[in-house]
């Protein structure tokens, strides 16, 4: 895509988000319900299939177009952006490494927005240590038998398909595509959450759950590697979501302060308010610049540099989202603390961006590894 095509696409998604998604964002959060109106809107613009190849019913959109779509949706509704991006993440290992047969079985229905797909790494024992997972897959006649449990899985219920990372031996892991009707599979406890309340989050339980042989993705011993490569590609999407939340909160703060009077003048005339708004704008544009640079690098390769930049972008965008949404609440005074104003929801939605897809402490470890390990990445090699 050329620059003007990206901008045209951005305007189309922005219009859709303003007209079809924003009006329901508050209710979706309040009632903790799946944003069905947003899913209809995504279908109308064929967004569900944006990243998938045309041969699989997708639009073949590149990472930049995905980032733009997520950013514009998150600007008005964090939950809707999560419902949109999780199936993209979940099907990335399949699209990159899966068999043609398995892709044809799964991707077209998800691309058409008929159902979702979830990405299943985290377990009750922990999410940061990917190699510590305990869910086991054992090869049996005709397929694999899975036992274990996943925790905090997004879009549960809306998803028909679950991409599950499971241990196949002491030091190897496979990715298994599980259908929601698989024998031995059930959804466990649903979480009650601070934010992102429109995307259902729950445990998944596997009790002698049978997965046919053809539903393992690629090489059953290379799942860990597939997931690491996938995370390098999907961290920019989570970054875009955080950036969208920050931009949305900045929009709200500017509108509110430009319309509110205190001491006989507009609040937006006060220097301390202007200084805060300036810092928010600087933070948002800095995060956007790093994210777009990361997208460029990710388009060139999926190596250590791409991983380093993905972690930098994820950290900066999510820390920016937390800071900017908190400041936006501050600039609304007492009203910012009330559910009648979108910034209250945005601040709650922003928090999780510092936690998931690898916490920001883990991202900082990855950035430091990149700086020390990759020649020329830091100012100096120590
Ligand atoms: C709303 C929500 C939705 C989610 N959706 C999904 C999903 O769809 N799929 C999925 O697989 N997961 C999902 N997750 C899980 C998420 O990715 C994990 O919560 C996250 O990776 C952290 O894992 P944990 O909660 O087990 O924390 P832990 O790993 O137990 O970490 C606890 C604390 O210790 C810190 N810590 C851990 N190790 C280190 C270290 N080496 N150095 C420094 N600090 C460290 C962490 O940063 C954190 O502050 C979701 C989580 C939430 C809250």
CSV table of C-alpha atoms and ligand atoms in Angstrom, one decimal:
chain,number,residue,atom,x,y,z
A,1,UNK,CA,0.0,0.0,0.0
A,2,UNK,CA,1.1,3.6,-0.7
A,3,UNK,CA,1.0,6.3,2.0
A,4,UNK,CA,-2.2,7.9,0.7
A,5,UNK,CA,-3.9,4.5,0.6
A,6,UNK,CA,-3.0,3.9,4.3
A,7,UNK,CA,-4.5,7.3,5.0
A,8,UNK,CA,-7.7,6.6,3.1
A,9,UNK,CA,-8.0,3.3,4.9
A,10,UNK,CA,-7.5,5.0,8.2
A,11,UNK,CA,-10.3,7.4,7.5
A,12,UNK,CA,-12.6,4.6,6.5
A,13,UNK,CA,-11.9,2.7,9.7
A,14,UNK,CA,-12.2,5.9,11.8
A,15,UNK,CA,-15.6,6.7,10.2
A,16,UNK,CA,-16.8,3.1,11.0
A,17,UNK,CA,-15.5,3.4,14.6
A,18,UNK,CA,-17.1,6.7,15.2
A,19,UNK,CA,-20.5,5.8,13.7
A,20,UNK,CA,-20.9,2.1,14.6
A,21,UNK,CA,-18.6,1.3,17.5
A,22,UNK,CA,-18.3,4.3,19.7
A,23,UNK,CA,-22.1,4.6,20.5
A,24,UNK,CA,-22.0,1.1,22.1
A,25,UNK,CA,-18.6,1.3,23.9
A,26,UNK,CA,-19.9,2.4,27.3
A,27,UNK,CA,-22.8,-0.1,27.4
A,28,UNK,CA,-20.5,-3.0,26.3
A,29,UNK,CA,-18.2,-2.1,29.3
A,30,UNK,CA,-21.1,-1.6,31.7
A,31,UNK,CA,-22.8,-4.8,30.9
A,32,UNK,CA,-19.6,-6.9,30.3
A,33,UNK,CA,-21.1,-8.1,27.0
A,34,UNK,CA,-19.5,-9.1,23.7
A,35,UNK,CA,-19.6,-6.1,21.3
A,36,UNK,CA,-22.0,-7.7,18.7
A,37,UNK,CA,-22.5,-4.3,17.0
A,38,UNK,CA,-18.8,-4.0,16.5
A,39,UNK,CA,-18.5,-7.5,15.1
A,40,UNK,CA,-21.3,-6.6,12.6
A,41,UNK,CA,-19.4,-3.4,11.7
A,42,UNK,CA,-16.1,-5.4,11.2
A,43,UNK,CA,-18.0,-7.7,8.9
A,44,UNK,CA,-19.4,-4.9,6.9
A,45,UNK,CA,-15.9,-3.6,6.2
A,46,UNK,CA,-14.3,-7.1,5.9
A,47,UNK,CA,-12.0,-6.3,8.8
A,48,UNK,CA,-12.1,-9.7,10.4
A,49,UNK,CA,-10.1,-11.2,7.5
A,50,UNK,CA,-7.7,-8.2,7.1
A,51,UNK,CA,-4.4,-10.0,7.7
A,52,UNK,CA,-5.2,-13.4,6.1
A,53,UNK,CA,-4.2,-14.3,2.5
A,54,UNK,CA,-6.9,-13.8,-0.2
A,55,UNK,CA,-6.8,-17.5,-1.0
A,56,UNK,CA,-8.1,-18.1,2.6
A,57,UNK,CA,-10.9,-15.6,2.3
A,58,UNK,CA,-8.8,-12.7,3.8
A,59,UNK,CA,-7.9,-9.3,2.4
A,60,UNK,CA,-4.1,-9.8,2.5
A,61,UNK,CA,-3.5,-6.6,4.5
A,62,UNK,CA,0.0,-6.0,5.7
A,63,UNK,CA,1.0,-5.3,9.3
A,64,UNK,CA,0.7,-1.5,8.9
A,65,UNK,CA,-2.9,-1.7,7.8
A,66,UNK,CA,-3.6,-4.0,10.8
A,67,UNK,CA,-2.0,-1.6,13.1
A,68,UNK,CA,-4.0,1.3,11.7
A,69,UNK,CA,-7.3,-0.7,12.0
A,70,UNK,CA,-6.6,-1.7,15.7
A,71,UNK,CA,-5.5,1.8,16.6
A,72,UNK,CA,-8.6,3.5,15.2
A,73,UNK,CA,-11.0,1.0,16.8
A,74,UNK,CA,-9.2,1.2,20.2
A,75,UNK,CA,-9.4,5.0,20.0
A,76,UNK,CA,-13.2,4.6,20.7
A,77,UNK,CA,-13.5,1.1,22.3
A,78,UNK,CA,-10.7,-1.1,23.8
A,79,UNK,CA,-12.9,-4.2,24.1
A,80,UNK,CA,-13.9,-4.1,20.4
A,81,UNK,CA,-10.2,-3.8,19.3
A,82,UNK,CA,-9.5,-6.9,21.4
A,83,UNK,CA,-12.3,-8.8,19.8
A,84,UNK,CA,-10.8,-7.8,16.5
A,85,UNK,CA,-7.1,-8.5,17.0
A,86,UNK,CA,-7.2,-11.8,19.1
A,87,UNK,CA,-8.3,-14.0,16.2
A,88,UNK,CA,-5.5,-12.4,14.0
A,89,UNK,CA,-2.9,-13.4,16.7
A,90,UNK,CA,-4.4,-16.8,17.2
A,91,UNK,CA,-4.3,-17.8,13.6
A,92,UNK,CA,-0.8,-16.4,12.8
A,93,UNK,CA,1.1,-19.7,13.7
A,94,UNK,CA,-1.4,-21.6,11.6
A,95,UNK,CA,-1.2,-19.3,8.6
A,96,UNK,CA,2.6,-19.2,8.7
A,97,UNK,CA,3.4,-22.9,9.6
A,98,UNK,CA,0.2,-25.0,9.2
A,99,UNK,CA,-0.8,-27.4,6.5
A,100,UNK,CA,-3.0,-26.2,3.6
A,101,UNK,CA,-5.7,-28.6,4.7
A,102,UNK,CA,-5.9,-27.1,8.2
A,103,UNK,CA,-5.8,-23.5,7.0
A,104,UNK,CA,-8.7,-24.2,4.7
A,105,UNK,CA,-10.6,-25.8,7.5
A,106,UNK,CA,-10.3,-22.9,9.9
A,107,UNK,CA,-9.3,-19.6,8.4
A,108,UNK,CA,-12.1,-18.8,5.9
A,109,UNK,CA,-14.8,-18.9,8.6
A,110,UNK,CA,-12.8,-16.6,11.0
A,111,UNK,CA,-11.9,-14.3,8.1
A,112,UNK,CA,-15.6,-14.0,7.3
A,113,UNK,CA,-16.3,-13.0,10.9
A,114,UNK,CA,-18.6,-16.1,11.5
A,115,UNK,CA,-16.6,-17.0,14.6
A,116,UNK,CA,-13.5,-16.1,16.5
A,117,UNK,CA,-10.3,-17.8,17.5
A,118,UNK,CA,-8.3,-17.6,20.7
A,119,UNK,CA,-4.6,-17.6,21.5
A,120,UNK,CA,-3.8,-19.9,24.5
A,121,UNK,CA,-0.5,-19.7,26.2
A,122,UNK,CA,-1.0,-18.6,29.8
A,123,UNK,CA,-1.7,-21.2,32.6
A,124,UNK,CA,-2.5,-21.0,36.3
A,125,UNK,CA,1.1,-21.7,37.1
A,126,UNK,CA,2.3,-18.6,35.2
A,127,UNK,CA,2.3,-16.6,32.0
A,128,UNK,CA,5.8,-15.0,32.0
A,129,UNK,CA,7.7,-18.3,31.8
A,130,UNK,CA,6.5,-19.8,28.5
A,131,UNK,CA,8.8,-22.8,28.9
A,132,UNK,CA,7.2,-23.5,32.3
A,133,UNK,CA,3.8,-24.5,30.9
A,134,UNK,CA,2.4,-27.8,32.1
A,135,UNK,CA,-0.4,-28.6,29.7
A,136,UNK,CA,0.6,-31.9,28.0
A,137,UNK,CA,-0.1,-33.3,24.6
A,138,UNK,CA,0.5,-37.1,24.2
A,139,UNK,CA,0.5,-38.8,20.9
A,140,UNK,CA,-2.1,-41.6,20.6
A,141,UNK,CA,-3.6,-43.5,17.8
A,142,UNK,CA,-5.2,-41.1,15.3
A,143,UNK,CA,-4.0,-37.9,17.0
A,144,UNK,CA,-3.1,-36.2,20.3
A,145,UNK,CA,-4.6,-36.4,23.9
A,146,UNK,CA,-4.3,-33.1,25.8
A,147,UNK,CA,-4.5,-32.7,29.5
A,148,UNK,CA,-4.1,-29.4,31.4
A,149,UNK,CA,-5.5,-25.9,31.9
A,150,UNK,CA,-5.2,-22.5,30.4
A,151,UNK,CA,-5.9,-19.2,32.2
A,152,UNK,CA,-7.0,-15.7,31.2
A,153,UNK,CA,-7.9,-16.6,27.7
A,154,UNK,CA,-9.6,-13.8,25.7
A,155,UNK,CA,-12.7,-14.0,23.6
A,156,UNK,CA,-13.7,-17.3,25.1
A,157,UNK,CA,-17.2,-18.3,23.9
A,158,UNK,CA,-17.0,-16.2,20.7
A,159,UNK,CA,-14.1,-18.4,19.5
A,160,UNK,CA,-14.8,-21.7,17.8
A,161,UNK,CA,-11.1,-22.3,17.5
A,162,UNK,CA,-8.3,-22.3,20.2
A,163,UNK,CA,-4.6,-22.3,19.3
A,164,UNK,CA,-3.2,-24.1,22.3
A,165,UNK,CA,0.5,-24.4,23.2
A,166,UNK,CA,1.2,-27.7,24.9
A,167,UNK,CA,4.2,-29.7,26.1
A,168,UNK,CA,4.9,-32.8,23.9
A,169,UNK,CA,8.1,-33.8,25.8
A,170,UNK,CA,10.4,-32.4,28.5
A,171,UNK,CA,11.7,-29.7,26.3
A,172,UNK,CA,9.5,-29.5,23.2
A,173,UNK,CA,6.1,-27.9,22.6
A,174,UNK,CA,3.5,-28.1,19.9
A,175,UNK,CA,0.6,-25.8,18.8
A,176,UNK,CA,-2.7,-27.6,18.5
A,177,UNK,CA,-5.8,-26.2,16.9
A,178,UNK,CA,-8.7,-27.2,19.1
A,179,UNK,CA,-12.4,-26.9,18.1
A,180,UNK,CA,-14.8,-25.9,20.8
A,181,UNK,CA,-16.7,-29.2,20.3
A,182,UNK,CA,-13.6,-31.4,20.9
A,183,UNK,CA,-14.4,-34.2,23.4
A,184,UNK,CA,-12.7,-33.4,26.8
A,185,UNK,CA,-12.7,-29.7,26.2
A,186,UNK,CA,-14.6,-27.2,28.4
A,187,UNK,CA,-14.6,-23.6,29.4
A,188,UNK,CA,-13.9,-23.0,33.1
A,189,UNK,CA,-14.4,-20.0,35.3
A,190,UNK,CA,-15.1,-16.6,33.7
A,191,UNK,CA,-13.1,-13.7,35.2
A,192,UNK,CA,-14.6,-10.4,36.5
A,193,UNK,CA,-12.3,-7.7,35.2
A,194,UNK,CA,-11.2,-4.2,35.8
A,195,UNK,CA,-11.3,-3.3,32.1
A,196,UNK,CA,-11.7,-4.8,28.5
A,197,UNK,CA,-14.9,-6.0,29.9
A,198,UNK,CA,-16.5,-6.6,26.5
A,199,UNK,CA,-14.1,-9.5,25.7
A,200,UNK,CA,-14.9,-12.5,27.8
A,201,UNK,CA,-11.9,-14.0,29.7
A,202,UNK,CA,-11.9,-17.5,31.1
A,203,UNK,CA,-10.0,-20.7,31.9
A,204,UNK,CA,-9.9,-23.5,29.4
A,205,UNK,CA,-9.9,-27.1,30.7
A,206,UNK,CA,-8.6,-30.1,28.8
A,207,UNK,CA,-9.4,-33.6,30.3
A,208,UNK,CA,-8.2,-36.3,27.9
A,209,UNK,CA,-9.2,-33.9,25.1
A,210,UNK,CA,-8.7,-35.5,21.7
A,211,UNK,CA,-7.2,-33.5,18.8
A,212,UNK,CA,-7.0,-35.3,15.4
A,213,UNK,CA,-3.5,-35.7,13.9
A,214,UNK,CA,-4.1,-33.1,11.1
A,215,UNK,CA,-4.9,-30.3,13.6
A,216,UNK,CA,-1.3,-30.0,14.9
A,217,UNK,CA,0.4,-26.9,13.4
A,218,UNK,CA,3.5,-27.8,11.4
A,219,UNK,CA,6.2,-29.6,13.3
A,220,UNK,CA,4.8,-30.7,16.8
A,221,UNK,CA,8.2,-30.1,18.4
A,222,UNK,CA,8.6,-26.5,17.1
A,223,UNK,CA,5.6,-24.8,18.8
A,224,UNK,CA,7.7,-22.7,21.1
A,225,UNK,CA,9.6,-21.2,18.2
A,226,UNK,CA,6.3,-20.6,16.3
A,227,UNK,CA,4.9,-18.7,19.2
A,228,UNK,CA,8.1,-16.6,19.7
A,229,UNK,CA,7.9,-15.6,16.0
A,230,UNK,CA,4.2,-14.9,16.3
A,231,UNK,CA,4.6,-12.7,19.4
A,232,UNK,CA,7.2,-10.6,17.4
A,233,UNK,CA,4.4,-10.0,14.9
A,234,UNK,CA,1.5,-9.6,17.3
A,235,UNK,CA,3.2,-7.3,19.9
A,236,UNK,CA,2.8,-4.4,17.4
A,237,UNK,CA,-0.9,-5.1,17.3
A,238,UNK,CA,-1.2,-4.9,21.1
A,239,UNK,CA,1.0,-1.7,21.0
A,240,UNK,CA,-1.5,-0.2,18.4
A,241,UNK,CA,-4.3,-1.0,20.8
A,242,UNK,CA,-2.6,0.8,23.6
A,243,UNK,CA,-1.7,3.7,21.3
A,244,UNK,CA,-5.3,4.0,20.2
A,245,UNK,CA,-6.5,4.2,23.9
A,246,UNK,CA,-3.9,6.9,24.5
A,247,UNK,CA,-5.0,8.9,21.5
A,248,UNK,CA,-8.7,8.5,22.4
A,249,UNK,CA,-8.1,9.7,25.9
A,250,UNK,CA,-6.1,12.7,24.5
A,251,UNK,CA,-9.0,13.5,22.2
A,252,UNK,CA,-11.4,13.4,25.1
A,253,UNK,CA,-9.2,15.6,27.3
A,254,UNK,CA,-8.8,18.2,24.6
A,255,UNK,CA,-12.6,18.4,24.0
A,256,UNK,CA,-13.4,18.5,27.7
A,257,UNK,CA,-10.9,21.2,28.7
A,258,UNK,CA,-11.8,23.3,25.7
A,259,UNK,CA,-15.4,23.4,26.9
A,260,UNK,CA,-15.1,23.7,30.7
A,261,UNK,CA,-14.9,27.0,32.5
A,262,UNK,CA,-13.3,27.8,35.9
A,263,UNK,CA,-12.3,31.1,37.4
A,264,UNK,CA,-14.3,32.8,34.6
A,265,UNK,CA,-12.2,31.3,31.7
A,266,UNK,CA,-11.7,28.1,29.7
A,267,UNK,CA,-9.8,25.5,31.6
A,268,UNK,CA,-7.8,25.0,28.4
A,269,UNK,CA,-6.3,28.5,28.9
A,270,UNK,CA,-4.5,27.5,32.1
A,271,UNK,CA,-0.8,27.0,31.5
A,272,UNK,CA,-0.6,23.9,33.7
A,273,UNK,CA,-3.4,22.3,31.8
A,274,UNK,CA,-1.7,23.2,28.5
A,275,UNK,CA,1.6,21.8,29.7
A,276,UNK,CA,-0.2,18.5,30.6
A,277,UNK,CA,-1.9,18.3,27.2
A,278,UNK,CA,1.4,19.1,25.4
A,279,UNK,CA,3.1,16.3,27.3
A,280,UNK,CA,0.3,13.9,26.4
A,281,UNK,CA,0.5,14.8,22.7
A,282,UNK,CA,4.4,14.4,22.8
A,283,UNK,CA,4.1,11.0,24.4
A,284,UNK,CA,1.4,9.8,21.9
A,285,UNK,CA,3.4,10.9,18.9
A,286,UNK,CA,6.6,9.5,20.2
A,287,UNK,CA,4.9,6.1,20.8
A,288,UNK,CA,3.4,6.2,17.4
A,289,UNK,CA,6.8,7.0,15.7
A,290,UNK,CA,8.4,4.0,17.5
A,291,UNK,CA,5.5,1.7,16.6
A,292,UNK,CA,5.5,2.6,12.9
A,293,UNK,CA,9.3,2.1,12.8
A,294,UNK,CA,8.8,-1.3,14.4
A,295,UNK,CA,6.3,-2.2,11.8
A,296,UNK,CA,8.8,-1.3,9.1
A,297,UNK,CA,11.4,-3.5,10.7
A,298,UNK,CA,9.0,-6.4,11.2
A,299,UNK,CA,8.2,-6.2,7.5
A,300,UNK,CA,11.8,-6.8,6.7
A,301,UNK,CA,12.5,-9.7,9.0
A,302,UNK,CA,11.5,-11.7,12.1
A,303,UNK,CA,15.0,-11.7,13.7
A,304,UNK,CA,16.5,-10.4,17.0
A,305,UNK,CA,16.2,-6.8,15.8
A,306,UNK,CA,12.5,-7.2,15.1
A,307,UNK,CA,12.0,-8.8,18.5
A,308,UNK,CA,13.9,-6.0,20.2
A,309,UNK,CA,11.8,-3.3,18.5
A,310,UNK,CA,8.5,-5.2,19.1
A,311,UNK,CA,9.3,-5.2,22.9
A,312,UNK,CA,10.3,-1.5,22.9
A,313,UNK,CA,7.1,-0.5,21.1
A,314,UNK,CA,5.0,-2.7,23.4
A,315,UNK,CA,6.6,-1.1,26.5
A,316,UNK,CA,6.4,2.5,25.3
A,317,UNK,CA,2.9,2.3,23.9
A,318,UNK,CA,1.4,0.6,26.9
A,319,UNK,CA,3.2,2.9,29.4
A,320,UNK,CA,2.1,5.8,27.4
A,321,UNK,CA,-1.5,4.5,27.4
A,322,UNK,CA,-1.5,4.2,31.2
A,323,UNK,CA,0.1,7.7,31.7
A,324,UNK,CA,-2.1,9.5,29.1
A,325,UNK,CA,-5.4,7.9,30.2
A,326,UNK,CA,-4.6,8.7,33.8
A,327,UNK,CA,-3.8,12.3,32.9
A,328,UNK,CA,-7.0,12.5,30.9
A,329,UNK,CA,-9.0,11.5,33.9
A,330,UNK,CA,-7.2,14.2,35.9
A,331,UNK,CA,-8.0,16.9,33.3
A,332,UNK,CA,-11.7,16.0,33.6
A,333,UNK,CA,-11.6,16.7,37.4
A,334,UNK,CA,-14.3,14.8,39.3
A,335,UNK,CA,-16.2,14.0,36.2
A,336,UNK,CA,-13.3,11.9,35.0
A,337,UNK,CA,-13.9,9.5,37.9
A,338,UNK,CA,-17.5,9.0,36.7
A,339,UNK,CA,-18.7,6.3,34.3
A,340,UNK,CA,-20.5,9.0,32.3
A,341,UNK,CA,-17.2,10.0,30.8
A,342,UNK,CA,-15.2,7.7,28.4
A,343,UNK,CA,-11.8,8.4,30.0
A,344,UNK,CA,-12.8,6.4,33.1
A,345,UNK,CA,-13.3,3.3,31.0
A,346,UNK,CA,-10.1,4.1,28.9
A,347,UNK,CA,-7.9,4.3,32.0
A,348,UNK,CA,-9.2,0.9,33.2
A,349,UNK,CA,-8.8,-0.6,29.7
A,350,UNK,CA,-5.2,0.7,29.4
A,351,UNK,CA,-3.9,-1.0,32.5
A,352,UNK,CA,-3.9,-4.5,31.0
A,353,UNK,CA,-1.7,-3.4,28.1
A,354,UNK,CA,1.2,-3.2,30.6
A,355,UNK,CA,0.5,-6.8,31.7
A,356,UNK,CA,-0.4,-9.1,28.8
A,357,UNK,CA,1.5,-10.3,25.8
A,358,UNK,CA,4.5,-10.4,28.1
A,359,UNK,CA,4.5,-8.0,31.1
A,360,UNK,CA,6.5,-4.8,30.7
A,361,UNK,CA,9.1,-6.2,33.1
A,362,UNK,CA,9.6,-9.1,30.7
A,363,UNK,CA,9.6,-6.7,27.7
A,364,UNK,CA,12.4,-4.7,29.4
A,365,UNK,CA,14.4,-7.9,29.9
A,366,UNK,CA,14.0,-8.6,26.2
A,367,UNK,CA,15.0,-5.1,25.2
A,368,UNK,CA,18.1,-5.3,27.4
A,369,UNK,CA,18.9,-8.7,25.8
A,370,UNK,CA,18.6,-7.2,22.4
A,371,UNK,CA,20.8,-4.2,23.3
A,372,UNK,CA,23.6,-6.4,24.8
A,373,UNK,CA,23.4,-9.2,22.2
A,374,UNK,CA,22.9,-7.5,18.8
A,375,UNK,CA,25.9,-5.7,17.5
A,376,UNK,CA,25.3,-2.0,17.0
A,377,UNK,CA,21.8,-2.0,18.7
A,378,UNK,CA,22.9,0.0,21.7
A,379,UNK,CA,25.1,3.1,22.1
A,380,UNK,CA,27.9,0.8,23.3
A,381,UNK,CA,28.6,-2.8,23.8
A,382,UNK,CA,29.4,-3.7,27.4
B,1,LIG,C1,-7.5,-9.4,30.6
B,1,LIG,C2,-6.4,-10.4,30.2
B,1,LIG,C3,-6.5,-11.1,29.0
B,1,LIG,C4,-5.5,-12.0,28.7
B,1,LIG,N1,-5.6,-12.7,27.5
B,1,LIG,C5,-4.7,-13.7,27.3
B,1,LIG,C6,-4.9,-14.6,26.1
B,1,LIG,O1,-5.8,-14.4,25.3
B,1,LIG,N2,-4.1,-15.6,26.0
B,1,LIG,C7,-3.0,-15.9,26.8
B,1,LIG,O2,-2.3,-16.8,26.6
B,1,LIG,N3,-2.8,-15.1,27.9
B,1,LIG,C8,-3.7,-14.0,28.2
B,1,LIG,N4,-3.5,-13.2,29.3
B,1,LIG,C9,-2.4,-13.6,30.2
B,1,LIG,C10,-1.3,-12.6,30.2
B,1,LIG,O3,-0.5,-12.7,29.1
B,1,LIG,C11,-0.5,-12.9,31.5
B,1,LIG,O4,-1.3,-12.5,32.6
B,1,LIG,C12,0.9,-12.3,31.5
B,1,LIG,O5,1.7,-12.8,30.6
B,1,LIG,C13,1.6,-12.4,32.9
B,1,LIG,O6,1.5,-13.7,33.4
B,1,LIG,P1,1.0,-14.0,34.9
B,1,LIG,O7,-0.3,-13.3,35.0
B,1,LIG,O8,1.0,-15.4,35.1
B,1,LIG,O9,2.0,-13.2,35.8
B,1,LIG,P2,3.4,-13.8,36.4
B,1,LIG,O10,4.2,-14.4,35.3
B,1,LIG,O11,3.1,-14.7,37.6
B,1,LIG,O12,4.1,-12.5,36.9
B,1,LIG,C14,3.8,-11.9,38.2
B,1,LIG,C15,4.7,-10.6,38.3
B,1,LIG,O13,6.1,-11.0,38.3
B,1,LIG,C16,6.8,-10.4,37.3
B,1,LIG,N5,7.9,-11.2,36.7
B,1,LIG,C17,7.7,-12.5,36.3
B,1,LIG,N6,8.9,-13.0,35.9
B,1,LIG,C18,9.8,-12.0,36.0
B,1,LIG,C19,11.2,-11.8,35.7
B,1,LIG,N7,11.9,-12.8,35.2
B,1,LIG,N8,11.7,-10.6,35.9
B,1,LIG,C20,11.0,-9.6,36.4
B,1,LIG,N9,9.7,-9.7,36.8
B,1,LIG,C21,9.1,-10.8,36.5
B,1,LIG,C22,5.8,-10.0,36.2
B,1,LIG,O14,6.2,-9.0,35.4
B,1,LIG,C23,4.6,-9.7,37.1
B,1,LIG,O15,4.7,-8.3,37.5
B,1,LIG,C24,-4.4,-12.3,29.6
B,1,LIG,C25,-4.4,-11.5,30.8
B,1,LIG,C26,-5.3,-10.6,31.1
B,1,LIG,C27,-5.2,-9.9,32.4
